[in-house]
Coordinates of C-alpha atoms in Angstrom, one line a residue:
M294 CA -7.0 10.7 20.5
E295 CA -5.2 8.3 22.9
K296 CA -2.5 6.0 21.5
E297 CA -4.4 2.8 22.5
A298 CA -7.5 4.0 20.6
I299 CA -5.4 4.9 17.5
T300 CA -3.7 1.5 17.6
K301 CA -7.1 -0.2 17.8
Y302 CA -8.4 1.7 14.8
I303 CA -5.2 1.1 12.8
E304 CA -5.3 -2.7 13.5
K305 CA -9.0 -2.8 12.5
T306 CA -8.1 -0.9 9.3
I307 CA -5.3 -3.3 8.5
T308 CA -7.5 -6.3 9.1
E309 CA -10.2 -4.9 6.8
L310 CA -7.7 -4.1 4.1
R311 CA -6.1 -7.6 4.3
L312 CA -9.6 -9.2 4.1
R313 CA -10.3 -7.2 1.0
G314 CA -7.0 -8.5 -0.5
S315 CA -5.1 -5.2 -0.6
S316 CA -1.4 -5.2 -1.2
K317 CA 1.2 -4.2 1.5
R318 CA 1.8 -1.1 -0.5
T319 CA -1.9 -0.1 -0.4
I320 CA -2.0 -0.7 3.3
S321 CA 1.1 1.3 3.9
S322 CA -0.3 4.2 1.8
Y323 CA -3.6 4.2 3.5
L324 CA -2.0 4.2 6.9
F325 CA 0.3 7.1 5.9
F326 CA -2.8 9.4 5.7
L327 CA -4.9 7.7 8.3
K328 CA -2.5 7.9 11.3
P329 CA -2.1 11.7 11.3
F330 CA -5.9 12.1 10.8
L331 CA -6.6 9.9 13.9
E332 CA -4.0 11.8 15.9
S333 CA -5.7 15.1 15.0
I334 CA -9.3 14.1 16.1
Q335 CA -10.9 13.0 19.4
N336 CA -13.2 10.2 18.2
P337 CA -13.8 9.0 14.7
E338 CA -17.3 7.8 15.6
I339 CA -18.5 11.3 16.5
V340 CA -16.2 13.4 14.3
S341 CA -17.9 16.0 12.1
I342 CA -17.6 16.2 8.4
D343 CA -16.1 19.7 8.8
S344 CA -13.2 18.3 10.9
V345 CA -12.5 15.7 8.1
K346 CA -12.6 18.4 5.5
L347 CA -10.3 20.6 7.5
Y348 CA -7.8 17.8 7.6
L349 CA -8.1 17.3 3.8
A350 CA -7.8 21.0 3.2
D351 CA -4.6 21.0 5.2
L352 CA -3.1 18.6 2.6
I353 CA -3.7 20.9 -0.3
D354 CA -0.4 22.8 -0.1
R355 CA 1.7 19.8 0.8
Y356 CA 0.6 17.1 -1.6
S357 CA -0.4 16.7 -5.3
N358 CA -3.9 15.9 -6.4
K359 CA -3.0 12.2 -6.8
S360 CA -1.8 12.0 -3.2
R361 CA -4.8 13.9 -1.9
S362 CA -7.0 11.4 -3.8
L363 CA -5.3 8.6 -2.0
A364 CA -5.9 10.4 1.3
V365 CA -9.6 10.7 0.5
S366 CA -9.7 7.1 -0.5
S367 CA -8.1 6.0 2.7
L368 CA -10.6 8.1 4.8
R369 CA -13.5 6.9 2.7
F370 CA -12.4 3.3 3.3
F371 CA -12.0 4.0 7.0
F372 CA -15.4 5.5 7.5
K373 CA -17.2 2.9 5.4
R374 CA -15.5 -0.3 6.5
V375 CA -14.0 0.4 9.9
V376 CA -16.2 3.0 11.6
D377 CA -19.4 2.5 9.6
R378 CA -20.2 6.2 9.1
P379 CA -21.9 6.4 5.7
D380 CA -22.8 10.0 6.4
I381 CA -19.2 11.0 6.1
F382 CA -18.3 8.4 3.5
V383 CA -20.8 9.8 1.0
K384 CA -19.7 13.4 1.4
L385 CA -16.0 12.8 0.8
E386 CA -15.1 13.5 -2.9
V387 CA -11.9 12.8 -4.7
P388 CA -10.2 15.9 -6.1
K389 CA -10.2 16.4 -9.9
K390 CA -7.3 15.0 -11.8
E391 CA -4.7 17.5 -12.9
K392 CA -4.6 17.8 -16.6
K393 CA -1.1 18.1 -18.0
L394 CA -0.2 18.6 -21.6
P395 CA 2.3 16.1 -22.9
I396 CA 5.8 17.2 -23.8
V397 CA 6.2 17.0 -27.6
L398 CA 9.5 16.8 -29.3
S399 CA 10.2 19.2 -32.1
T400 CA 10.9 18.0 -35.6
E401 CA 14.6 18.7 -35.2
E402 CA 14.7 16.8 -31.9
V403 CA 13.1 13.8 -33.5
K404 CA 15.6 13.9 -36.4
K405 CA 18.5 14.1 -34.0
L406 CA 17.1 11.2 -32.0
I407 CA 16.6 9.0 -35.0
G408 CA 20.0 10.0 -36.4
S409 CA 21.8 9.0 -33.1
I410 CA 20.5 5.4 -33.3
E411 CA 23.2 3.0 -34.7
H412 CA 21.3 -0.2 -35.2
Q413 CA 19.0 -0.4 -38.2
K414 CA 16.4 -2.5 -36.4
S415 CA 16.2 0.0 -33.5
K416 CA 16.1 2.9 -36.0
L417 CA 13.2 1.3 -37.8
I418 CA 11.3 0.7 -34.5
V419 CA 11.7 4.4 -33.5
K420 CA 10.6 5.6 -36.9
M421 CA 7.6 3.2 -36.7
L422 CA 6.7 4.5 -33.3
Y423 CA 7.0 8.1 -34.4
S424 CA 5.1 7.8 -37.7
S425 CA 2.3 5.5 -36.5
G426 CA 1.6 6.8 -33.0
L427 CA 1.7 3.2 -31.6
R428 CA 2.5 2.6 -28.0
V429 CA 5.6 0.6 -27.1
S430 CA 3.5 -2.3 -25.9
E431 CA 1.7 -2.3 -29.3
I432 CA 4.9 -2.3 -31.3
V433 CA 6.4 -5.1 -29.2
N434 CA 3.4 -7.2 -30.1
L435 CA 3.4 -6.4 -33.8
T436 CA 3.6 -9.3 -36.1
P437 CA 4.7 -9.2 -39.8

């Protein structure tokens, strides 16, 4: 696609995102994935769903599922709000979230952690966190 056309679509996308109240960070993130996509196609108004999927498939080895979800979101926004192509918007699906098991400290590690704390108040807080399963925000808001 020509530079002038890419610039036109990027400006339209920025305008739509700003009208929607998106942050500068969101705009920057969306454009990060949108620019290379626009450079890889001829015309977004006639591009096929297969071309869009090829672009997204190319991201699999380079980015995490979260980043690819952002890429899908940016393209969905582009096709829904800027180009008005609901046929492509509907067919783009966000990848499944990766499920990671949390890292759990062993009993010995917990004892070592609690033993290394000098202040009694801090020690009590860590013991409370460990024994109750409260979140940090919950223990901060705890009242006697």
